[in-house]
Tab-separated table of C-alpha atoms in Angstrom:
chain	number	residue	atom	x	y	z
A	15	MET	CA	10.953	-14.649	-9.604
A	16	SER	CA	9.754	-12.128	-12.196
A	17	GLN	CA	7.512	-14.823	-13.686
A	18	LEU	CA	5.503	-15.108	-10.474
A	19	HIS	CA	2.267	-13.136	-10.346
A	20	LEU	CA	-0.883	-12.692	-8.271
A	21	LEU	CA	-2.345	-15.981	-9.481
A	22	SER	CA	0.833	-18.059	-9.095
A	23	PRO	CA	-0.262	-19.340	-5.646
A	24	LEU	CA	-2.408	-22.437	-6.102
A	25	GLY	CA	-6.179	-22.034	-6.118
A	26	PHE	CA	-6.772	-18.523	-7.442
A	27	SER	CA	-8.301	-16.955	-10.536
A	28	ALA	CA	-9.095	-13.359	-11.465
A	29	ALA	CA	-10.293	-10.997	-14.164
A	30	GLY	CA	-10.373	-7.306	-14.878
A	31	VAL	CA	-12.759	-5.651	-17.328
A	32	ALA	CA	-13.801	-2.247	-18.628
A	33	ALA	CA	-17.340	-1.449	-17.469
A	34	LYS	CA	-17.199	2.234	-18.498
A	35	ILE	CA	-17.236	3.532	-14.926
A	36	LYS	CA	-14.147	5.461	-15.994
A	37	SER	CA	-14.556	7.868	-18.877
A	38	THR	CA	-11.185	6.710	-20.215
A	39	GLY	CA	-12.519	3.282	-21.146
A	40	LYS	CA	-9.788	1.572	-19.131
A	41	LYS	CA	-10.471	-1.469	-16.972
A	42	ASP	CA	-12.419	-0.597	-13.835
A	43	VAL	CA	-14.038	-3.747	-12.398
A	44	GLY	CA	-12.006	-6.595	-10.931
A	45	LEU	CA	-12.853	-9.974	-9.440
A	46	LEU	CA	-10.425	-12.170	-7.489
A	47	LEU	CA	-11.611	-15.657	-6.543
A	48	CYS	CA	-10.305	-18.594	-4.533
A	49	GLN	CA	-11.442	-22.105	-5.468
A	50	GLN	CA	-12.453	-22.758	-1.873
A	51	MET	CA	-13.063	-20.811	1.302
A	52	ALA	CA	-9.729	-19.258	2.202
A	53	SER	CA	-8.304	-18.071	5.470
A	54	ALA	CA	-8.352	-14.303	5.168
A	55	ALA	CA	-7.306	-11.138	6.946
A	56	ALA	CA	-7.530	-7.460	6.142
A	57	VAL	CA	-6.493	-4.115	7.537
A	58	PHE	CA	-8.431	-0.954	6.783
A	59	THR	CA	-8.152	2.809	6.931
A	60	THR	CA	-8.288	4.391	10.380
A	61	ASN	CA	-9.858	7.531	8.914
A	62	ARG	CA	-13.148	8.199	10.722
A	63	VAL	CA	-14.589	9.161	7.356
A	64	PHE	CA	-14.571	5.736	5.725
A	65	ALA	CA	-16.226	4.431	2.571
A	66	ALA	CA	-19.184	2.066	2.372
A	67	PRO	CA	-17.085	-0.889	1.122
A	68	VAL	CA	-14.822	-0.504	4.154
A	69	LYS	CA	-17.831	-0.788	6.458
A	70	ILE	CA	-19.136	-3.869	4.637
A	71	GLY	CA	-15.637	-5.317	4.361
A	72	ARG	CA	-15.070	-5.128	8.099
A	73	LEU	CA	-18.236	-7.141	8.625
A	74	HIS	CA	-17.393	-9.774	6.033
A	75	ILE	CA	-13.803	-10.320	7.161
A	76	ALA	CA	-14.803	-10.873	10.780
A	77	SER	CA	-15.190	-14.624	10.211
A	78	GLY	CA	-11.593	-14.908	8.997
A	79	LYS	CA	-12.795	-16.632	5.812
A	80	LEU	CA	-13.381	-15.349	2.260
A	81	ARG	CA	-13.865	-16.678	-1.252
A	82	GLY	CA	-12.707	-13.522	-2.946
A	83	VAL	CA	-12.522	-9.795	-3.545
A	84	VAL	CA	-14.735	-7.624	-5.745
A	85	VAL	CA	-13.450	-4.162	-6.625
A	86	ASN	CA	-14.204	-1.183	-8.818
A	87	SER	CA	-12.157	1.875	-9.703
A	88	GLY	CA	-13.268	5.294	-10.895
A	89	ASN	CA	-15.715	5.778	-8.020
A	90	ALA	CA	-14.852	5.550	-4.307
A	91	ASN	CA	-18.410	4.914	-3.073
A	92	ALA	CA	-17.463	7.110	-0.114
A	93	CYS	CA	-19.719	9.591	1.679
A	94	THR	CA	-22.691	8.057	-0.148
A	95	GLY	CA	-24.901	7.201	2.849
A	96	LEU	CA	-27.111	4.130	3.094
A	97	GLN	CA	-27.296	3.837	-0.688
A	98	GLY	CA	-23.527	3.380	-0.774
A	99	GLN	CA	-23.768	0.543	1.740
A	100	ARG	CA	-26.526	-1.123	-0.263
A	101	ASP	CA	-24.429	-0.844	-3.409
A	102	ALA	CA	-21.314	-2.305	-1.739
A	103	LEU	CA	-23.393	-5.202	-0.427
A	104	GLU	CA	-24.980	-5.738	-3.851
A	105	MET	CA	-21.513	-6.039	-5.387
A	106	CYS	CA	-20.817	-8.890	-2.950
A	107	GLN	CA	-24.205	-10.495	-3.518
A	108	LEU	CA	-23.782	-10.507	-7.280
A	109	ALA	CA	-20.226	-11.817	-7.035
A	110	GLY	CA	-21.552	-14.615	-4.816
A	111	GLU	CA	-24.376	-15.475	-7.195
A	112	LEU	CA	-21.989	-15.593	-10.143
A	113	THR	CA	-19.483	-17.861	-8.373
A	114	GLY	CA	-21.705	-20.002	-6.165
A	115	ALA	CA	-20.726	-18.376	-2.895
A	116	ALA	CA	-22.359	-16.357	-0.139
A	117	ALA	CA	-22.322	-12.567	-0.295
A	118	THR	CA	-20.478	-12.519	3.028
A	119	ALA	CA	-17.638	-14.486	1.416
A	120	PHE	CA	-16.547	-11.407	-0.574
A	121	LEU	CA	-14.600	-8.332	0.419
A	122	PRO	CA	-15.712	-5.236	-1.524
A	123	SER	CA	-13.390	-2.364	-2.437
A	124	SER	CA	-13.825	0.854	-4.362
A	125	THR	CA	-11.467	3.647	-5.357
A	126	GLY	CA	-11.883	6.929	-7.196
A	127	ILE	CA	-13.816	10.140	-6.689
A	128	ILE	CA	-15.549	10.691	-3.334
A	129	GLY	CA	-19.203	11.645	-3.041
A	130	HIS	CA	-20.762	9.946	-6.054
A	131	THR	CA	-23.041	6.921	-5.911
A	132	LEU	CA	-21.940	3.921	-7.934
A	133	PRO	CA	-23.373	3.529	-11.452
A	134	MET	CA	-24.706	0.101	-10.541
A	135	GLU	CA	-25.897	-0.849	-14.020
A	136	LYS	CA	-22.310	-0.566	-15.226
A	137	VAL	CA	-20.989	-2.344	-12.134
A	138	ARG	CA	-23.421	-5.246	-12.593
A	139	ALA	CA	-22.525	-5.634	-16.255
A	140	GLY	CA	-18.843	-5.463	-15.419
A	141	LEU	CA	-19.108	-8.116	-12.724
A	142	ARG	CA	-20.989	-10.478	-15.012
A	143	GLN	CA	-18.326	-10.033	-17.671
A	144	ALA	CA	-15.509	-10.494	-15.148
A	145	ALA	CA	-17.065	-13.707	-13.802
A	146	GLY	CA	-17.221	-15.052	-17.333
A	147	GLU	CA	-13.571	-14.235	-17.999
A	148	LEU	CA	-11.991	-15.642	-14.817
A	149	GLY	CA	-8.650	-17.345	-15.354
A	150	ALA	CA	-5.317	-18.035	-13.669
A	151	SER	CA	-2.863	-16.796	-16.301
A	152	GLN	CA	-0.463	-13.902	-16.005
A	153	ASP	CA	-2.720	-11.913	-18.338
A	154	HIS	CA	-5.608	-12.400	-15.910
A	155	ALA	CA	-3.401	-11.199	-13.056
A	156	LEU	CA	-2.381	-8.139	-15.077
A	157	GLY	CA	-6.013	-7.431	-15.940
A	158	PHE	CA	-7.034	-7.446	-12.299
A	159	ALA	CA	-4.071	-5.209	-11.387
A	160	GLU	CA	-5.120	-2.731	-14.082
A	161	ALA	CA	-8.762	-2.736	-12.970
A	162	ILE	CA	-7.875	-1.366	-9.516
A	163	MET	CA	-5.834	1.596	-10.816
A	164	THR	CA	-6.881	5.259	-10.782
A	165	THR	CA	-4.163	7.895	-11.275
A	166	ASP	CA	-1.477	5.203	-11.224
A	167	LEU	CA	0.871	5.182	-14.175
A	168	LYS	CA	2.098	1.635	-13.577
A	169	ARG	CA	0.777	-1.681	-12.324
A	170	LYS	CA	2.383	-2.731	-9.052
A	171	ALA	CA	3.120	-6.353	-8.254
A	172	ALA	CA	5.465	-8.423	-6.100
A	173	ALA	CA	5.956	-12.072	-5.167
A	174	ALA	CA	8.028	-14.358	-2.978
A	175	ARG	CA	8.504	-18.100	-2.627
A	176	PHE	CA	9.971	-20.228	0.168
A	177	LYS	CA	10.067	-23.770	1.487
A	178	VAL	CA	8.316	-25.252	4.495
A	179	GLY	CA	9.797	-28.692	4.822
A	180	LYS	CA	9.500	-30.252	1.366
A	181	ARG	CA	6.584	-28.055	0.312
A	182	THR	CA	6.784	-24.728	-1.499
A	183	VAL	CA	4.772	-21.695	-0.414
A	184	THR	CA	4.104	-18.852	-2.838
A	185	LEU	CA	2.975	-15.356	-1.873
A	186	ALA	CA	2.072	-12.729	-4.448
A	187	GLY	CA	0.396	-9.350	-4.378
A	188	VAL	CA	-0.775	-6.360	-6.348
A	189	CYS	CA	-1.613	-2.883	-5.197
A	190	LYS	CA	-2.606	0.538	-6.422
A	191	GLY	CA	-1.751	3.946	-5.095
A	192	SER	CA	-0.302	7.156	-6.464
A	193	GLY	CA	-1.876	10.085	-4.622
A	194	MET	CA	-3.828	10.540	-1.401
A	195	ILE	CA	-1.250	8.208	0.105
A	196	GLY	CA	-0.502	8.200	3.803
A	197	PRO	CA	-1.990	4.897	4.928
A	198	ARG	CA	-2.675	4.269	8.592
A	199	LEU	CA	-4.030	0.760	8.459
A	200	ALA	CA	-5.328	-1.262	11.397
A	201	LEU	CA	-7.338	-4.415	12.068
A	202	LYS	CA	-10.029	-2.345	13.764
A	203	PRO	CA	-11.118	1.274	13.290
A	204	SER	CA	-9.562	3.805	15.650
A	205	LEU	CA	-10.515	7.111	17.132
A	206	HIS	CA	-9.915	10.015	-3.327
A	207	ALA	CA	-7.063	8.076	-4.835
A	208	THR	CA	-6.515	5.264	-2.415
A	209	MET	CA	-4.122	2.554	-1.324
A	210	LEU	CA	-5.539	-0.866	-2.140
A	211	ALA	CA	-3.488	-4.063	-1.848
A	212	TYR	CA	-4.385	-7.721	-2.309
A	213	VAL	CA	-2.105	-10.639	-1.478
A	214	THR	CA	-2.639	-14.305	-2.290
A	215	THR	CA	-0.863	-17.331	-0.864
A	216	ASP	CA	-1.306	-21.089	-1.044
A	217	ALA	CA	-0.078	-21.640	2.521
A	218	GLU	CA	-2.344	-23.350	5.036
A	219	ILE	CA	-2.605	-20.936	7.949
A	220	ALA	CA	-5.221	-20.210	10.603
A	221	PRO	CA	-7.108	-16.891	10.324
A	222	LEU	CA	-5.962	-15.681	13.752
A	223	LEU	CA	-2.272	-16.070	12.925
A	224	LEU	CA	-2.837	-14.627	9.457
A	225	ARG	CA	-4.437	-11.517	10.993
A	226	LYS	CA	-1.453	-11.050	13.284
A	227	LEU	CA	1.144	-11.438	10.535
A	228	MET	CA	-0.768	-9.214	8.090
A	229	ALA	CA	-1.007	-6.434	10.659
A	230	GLN	CA	2.724	-6.694	11.354
A	231	ALA	CA	3.609	-6.642	7.664
A	232	ALA	CA	1.340	-3.653	6.995
A	233	GLU	CA	2.990	-1.690	9.794
A	234	LYS	CA	6.423	-2.204	8.210
A	235	SER	CA	5.288	-1.461	4.669
A	236	PHE	CA	2.059	0.327	3.779
A	237	ASN	CA	2.030	2.289	7.026
A	238	ALA	CA	5.589	3.393	6.252
A	239	VAL	CA	4.916	4.937	2.837
A	240	THR	CA	3.634	8.440	2.185
A	241	VAL	CA	3.100	10.569	-0.892
A	242	ASP	CA	1.064	13.378	0.654
A	243	ASP	CA	0.202	11.917	4.105
A	244	GLN	CA	-3.486	11.799	3.270
A	245	THR	CA	-5.185	8.783	4.823
A	246	SER	CA	-7.861	7.761	2.354
A	247	THR	CA	-11.462	6.884	3.089
A	248	ASN	CA	-10.955	3.554	1.298
A	249	ASP	CA	-7.482	2.219	2.208
A	250	THR	CA	-7.564	-1.591	2.372
A	251	ALA	CA	-4.972	-4.365	2.365
A	252	ALA	CA	-6.178	-7.961	2.333
A	253	ILE	CA	-4.652	-11.432	2.138
A	254	LEU	CA	-6.284	-14.733	1.168
A	255	ALA	CA	-4.661	-18.105	1.911
A	256	SER	CA	-5.994	-21.038	-0.121
A	257	GLY	CA	-4.075	-23.712	1.803
A	258	MET	CA	-3.688	-25.663	-1.435
A	259	SER	CA	0.100	-26.069	-1.258
A	260	GLY	CA	-0.362	-28.306	1.769
A	261	ALA	CA	2.320	-26.363	3.637
A	262	LYS	CA	1.079	-25.733	7.155
A	263	ILE	CA	2.119	-22.502	8.871
A	264	SER	CA	1.582	-22.525	12.619
A	265	ASP	CA	4.552	-21.319	14.620
A	266	GLY	CA	8.325	-21.529	14.818
A	267	ALA	CA	10.489	-21.411	11.702
A	268	GLY	CA	7.584	-21.712	9.257
A	269	ALA	CA	5.793	-18.713	10.700
A	270	LYS	CA	9.023	-16.691	10.640
A	271	ARG	CA	9.609	-17.526	6.981
A	272	PHE	CA	6.023	-16.677	6.131
A	273	ALA	CA	6.220	-13.366	8.023
A	274	ALA	CA	9.484	-12.457	6.287
A	275	ALA	CA	8.087	-13.273	2.833
A	276	LEU	CA	4.852	-11.375	3.486
A	277	THR	CA	6.786	-8.329	4.688
A	278	GLU	CA	9.058	-8.554	1.632
A	279	VAL	CA	6.079	-8.562	-0.731
A	280	CYS	CA	4.278	-5.742	1.085
A	281	GLN	CA	7.406	-3.576	1.300
A	282	SER	CA	8.050	-4.019	-2.410
A	283	LEU	CA	4.491	-2.922	-3.146
A	284	ALA	CA	4.814	0.059	-0.795
A	285	ILE	CA	8.034	1.226	-2.446
A	286	GLN	CA	6.383	0.903	-5.864
A	287	ILE	CA	3.626	3.203	-4.600
A	288	ALA	CA	6.222	5.827	-3.677
A	289	ALA	CA	7.925	5.427	-7.055
A	290	ASP	CA	4.584	5.976	-8.818
A	291	GLY	CA	3.562	8.903	-6.604
A	292	GLU	CA	1.700	11.571	-8.531
A	293	GLY	CA	4.269	13.690	-10.342
A	294	ALA	CA	7.169	11.809	-8.746
A	295	SER	CA	10.599	11.430	-10.323
A	296	LYS	CA	12.293	9.526	-7.488
A	297	VAL	CA	11.828	7.444	-4.362
A	298	VAL	CA	13.262	8.911	-1.177
A	299	ALA	CA	13.990	6.482	1.663
A	300	ILE	CA	14.221	8.195	5.044
A	301	THR	CA	15.966	6.025	7.635
A	302	VAL	CA	16.231	7.159	11.250
A	303	ARG	CA	18.638	5.184	13.398
A	304	SER	CA	19.594	5.106	17.092
A	305	ALA	CA	16.534	7.124	18.093
A	306	ALA	CA	15.251	7.098	21.670
A	307	SER	CA	12.677	4.438	20.696
A	308	GLU	CA	11.208	2.746	17.642
A	309	ALA	CA	8.095	4.906	18.021
A	310	ALA	CA	10.238	8.052	18.039
A	311	ALA	CA	12.139	6.860	14.959
A	312	LYS	CA	8.870	6.303	13.060
A	313	ILE	CA	7.522	9.744	13.963
A	314	ILE	CA	10.763	11.517	13.027
A	315	ALA	CA	11.145	9.612	9.744
A	316	ARG	CA	7.553	10.356	8.749
A	317	SER	CA	7.959	14.039	9.622
A	318	ILE	CA	10.958	14.294	7.303
A	319	ALA	CA	9.203	12.312	4.576
A	320	ASN	CA	6.111	14.524	4.734
A	321	SER	CA	7.888	17.886	4.788
A	322	PRO	CA	6.925	19.742	1.597
A	323	LEU	CA	10.193	21.686	1.910
A	324	VAL	CA	12.229	18.472	1.995
A	325	LYS	CA	10.216	16.954	-0.858
A	326	CYS	CA	10.686	20.069	-3.005
A	327	ALA	CA	14.421	20.079	-2.261
A	328	MET	CA	14.574	16.445	-3.365
A	329	HIS	CA	12.820	17.348	-6.605
A	330	GLY	CA	15.403	20.074	-7.230
A	331	ASN	CA	18.339	17.841	-6.230
A	332	ASP	CA	19.149	20.397	-3.540
A	333	PRO	CA	21.244	19.051	-0.604
A	334	ASN	CA	19.436	21.417	1.785
A	335	TRP	CA	20.126	19.471	4.991
A	336	GLY	CA	18.689	22.242	7.193
A	337	ARG	CA	15.167	21.393	6.075
A	338	ILE	CA	15.692	17.767	7.099
A	339	LEU	CA	16.950	18.643	10.586
A	340	CYS	CA	14.104	21.103	11.052
A	341	ALA	CA	11.535	18.432	10.216
A	342	ALA	CA	13.251	15.968	12.558
A	343	GLY	CA	13.263	18.287	15.538
A	344	MET	CA	9.761	19.726	15.337
A	345	VAL	CA	7.644	16.698	16.259
A	346	GLY	CA	8.188	16.613	20.017
A	347	GLN	CA	10.367	13.496	20.103
A	348	PRO	CA	13.706	13.262	21.925
A	349	PHE	CA	16.294	14.825	19.629
A	350	ALA	CA	19.701	16.425	20.167
A	351	GLN	CA	21.284	18.176	17.220
A	352	GLU	CA	24.692	18.068	18.908
A	353	LYS	CA	24.600	14.252	18.793
A	354	CYS	CA	23.084	13.490	15.425
A	355	VAL	CA	24.782	12.690	12.115
A	356	LEU	CA	23.021	13.241	8.786
A	357	ARG	CA	23.935	11.580	5.499
A	358	LEU	CA	22.566	12.203	2.013
A	359	GLN	CA	23.442	9.501	-0.534
A	360	ASN	CA	26.077	8.311	1.979
A	361	THR	CA	27.702	11.769	2.176
A	362	ARG	CA	27.970	13.208	5.690
A	363	VAL	CA	26.553	16.737	5.633
A	364	PHE	CA	25.991	17.435	9.339
A	365	ALA	CA	27.488	16.086	12.587
A	366	LYS	CA	27.787	17.086	16.230
A	367	GLY	CA	25.799	20.268	15.843
A	368	ARG	CA	27.760	21.660	12.904
A	369	PRO	CA	27.643	21.518	9.096
A	370	LEU	CA	30.366	19.532	7.360
A	371	THR	CA	32.261	20.508	4.260
A	372	PHE	CA	31.109	18.646	1.155
A	373	ASP	CA	31.033	19.134	-2.606
A	374	ALA	CA	27.534	20.552	-3.118
A	375	ALA	CA	27.621	20.223	-6.906
A	376	LYS	CA	28.731	16.594	-6.723
A	377	LEU	CA	26.099	15.742	-4.118
A	378	SER	CA	23.411	17.505	-6.144
A	379	ALA	CA	24.311	15.331	-9.120
A	380	GLU	CA	24.068	12.229	-6.886
A	381	LEU	CA	20.617	13.314	-5.705
A	382	ASN	CA	19.499	13.300	-9.335
A	383	ALA	CA	18.705	9.597	-9.083
A	384	LYS	CA	15.689	7.292	-9.052
A	385	GLN	CA	16.550	6.186	-5.503
A	386	VAL	CA	17.702	8.620	-2.809
A	387	GLN	CA	18.865	7.634	0.669
A	388	VAL	CA	18.559	9.955	3.662
A	389	VAL	CA	20.028	8.523	6.879
A	390	LEU	CA	19.798	10.289	10.223
A	391	ASP	CA	21.670	8.791	13.195
A	392	CYS	CA	20.317	10.264	16.437
A	393	HIS	CA	22.677	8.536	18.898
A	394	LEU	CA	20.026	8.497	21.613
A	395	GLY	CA	18.966	4.853	21.767
A	396	LYS	CA	18.197	1.758	19.691
A	397	GLY	CA	15.075	2.850	17.792
A	398	GLU	CA	15.130	2.516	14.018
A	399	ALA	CA	12.566	3.044	11.255
A	400	THR	CA	12.378	3.713	7.523
A	401	CYS	CA	9.724	5.704	5.697
A	402	TRP	CA	9.454	5.820	1.916
A	403	THR	CA	8.235	8.874	0.026
A	404	CYS	CA	8.780	10.704	-3.256
A	405	ASP	CA	9.654	14.194	-4.383
A	406	LEU	CA	7.060	16.946	-4.820
A	407	SER	CA	6.722	18.405	-8.297
A	408	GLN	CA	4.572	20.877	-10.198
A	409	GLU	CA	2.902	17.906	-11.853
A	410	TYR	CA	1.508	16.773	-8.489
A	411	VAL	CA	-0.248	20.136	-8.131
A	412	ALA	CA	-1.583	19.960	-11.689
A	413	ILE	CA	-2.957	16.426	-11.233
A	414	ASN	CA	-4.751	17.279	-8.010
A	415	ALA	CA	-6.008	20.659	-9.161
A	416	ASP	CA	-7.742	19.024	-12.115
A	417	TYR	CA	-8.637	15.629	-10.569
A	418	HIS	CA	-12.330	16.263	-9.866
A	419	THR	CA	-13.278	18.623	-12.684
C-alpha cells in the first residue's frame, strides 16, 4: 500500500516546479491533469472572507466535471479584489491552453500570505514548465505534493484500493496544512496557511453521487481536525474520478466500499495535518462517546481540542484532567459531570463527579508519546465523535509571530 501514490489511479499525471514565488526556491506551482474529463466534486471554506481561487473554483466545479487542478503556494491570492479573480481565471486559462482544455475545466487553488497579488510572470513561467514536465511516476506525485506546501514540514499522502466485482478501484490523495487549520468545509458557502487536499480515483461515478460522498468524507476528516481553529480563506478539498478502471460506482455495496475508502484516505490526510501542526510534537485524538447527540459530541470534542490550556498541558505531558472537563462543559451542550468518565491514554482519571487515584508520574510518561488518546464518556445518549489536534508549543508562537515579516 505504501507504493501507491496520487498518480496510481489510472488516467492522471502531475508536476510540481519552482517558479520563485517563494523566496526559499522550493517548488511552488503544481499542475494535476486527468487524461479525459473527469467526474469531480469539491468542498470549500465557509469563511465569508474567501480567496479569489475559491470564488472561481466554485463556478468551475458547478458542472461536476474537470480536467485538472492548477495550484500555487507562497501567495494566497486572498483579499486581492477583482485583480485576484482575473489572476485566478488566467491560471485556469493558461492551464487549459497548455493541455488542450477549456479554462472552466480547471480548479484553481492558492495558499500562502494574504493580501498580495500574484506575481503572474512567475506563475505563467511555472505553469509552462509544469505542463512540459507532466508525468505519472511517484516522483511526479511527490513533486506536486511539495508544490502545494507552505509551512508544512512533511508531504502528506494516503491511498486505498478495493474491489468492485472483478475490477480494482484505487483512491489516492495529497494534502497540505500545518497552521491556520480549523477547516469548516461545505459544498456551498454559508453565512494564511491553508488546508488544501486533492484526491484522485479511477472509479466511474456520477458527479452527483461523488459530491455527496465527498461531503460526507470531509465531515468525518478535514472538518474534524484543528490546529488553531482558524478557518482559512482558501480551504479546498477536491476529488477527480477518471472512470478509467471501468469499475462503476452507483449504489449498494460498491458505493459503501467507495465511501469507506474515501473516508479512510481523507482521515489519514487529516491526521497527518495534525501531526505536522506548526510546532507540534504529538497528535491528540479527542473522542467523545455516549453524548446526547452526534452534534453535541462534535461540539464537545472540538471544544476540548481547541482549548489552549488543554493543548499546553498536552505539550507538557501534564495529566491536568480539570482543563478537559472545563472545556467539555462550557459549550452549552448537555453535560453532567456526575455521569461522565474521562480516560487519558486508557487511564481513568475522573468518574461520577470525582477524581480517581492514579500514578501521575507514570501517566505523564505515557503522555510523552507521538499519539495521545483522550476519551470522554458522557453517558447521556448515543452520540459519538472524534476530533484530532496537536499540542501547543513555543515554536507555534515563533512561527506565527514571524510568518509575515
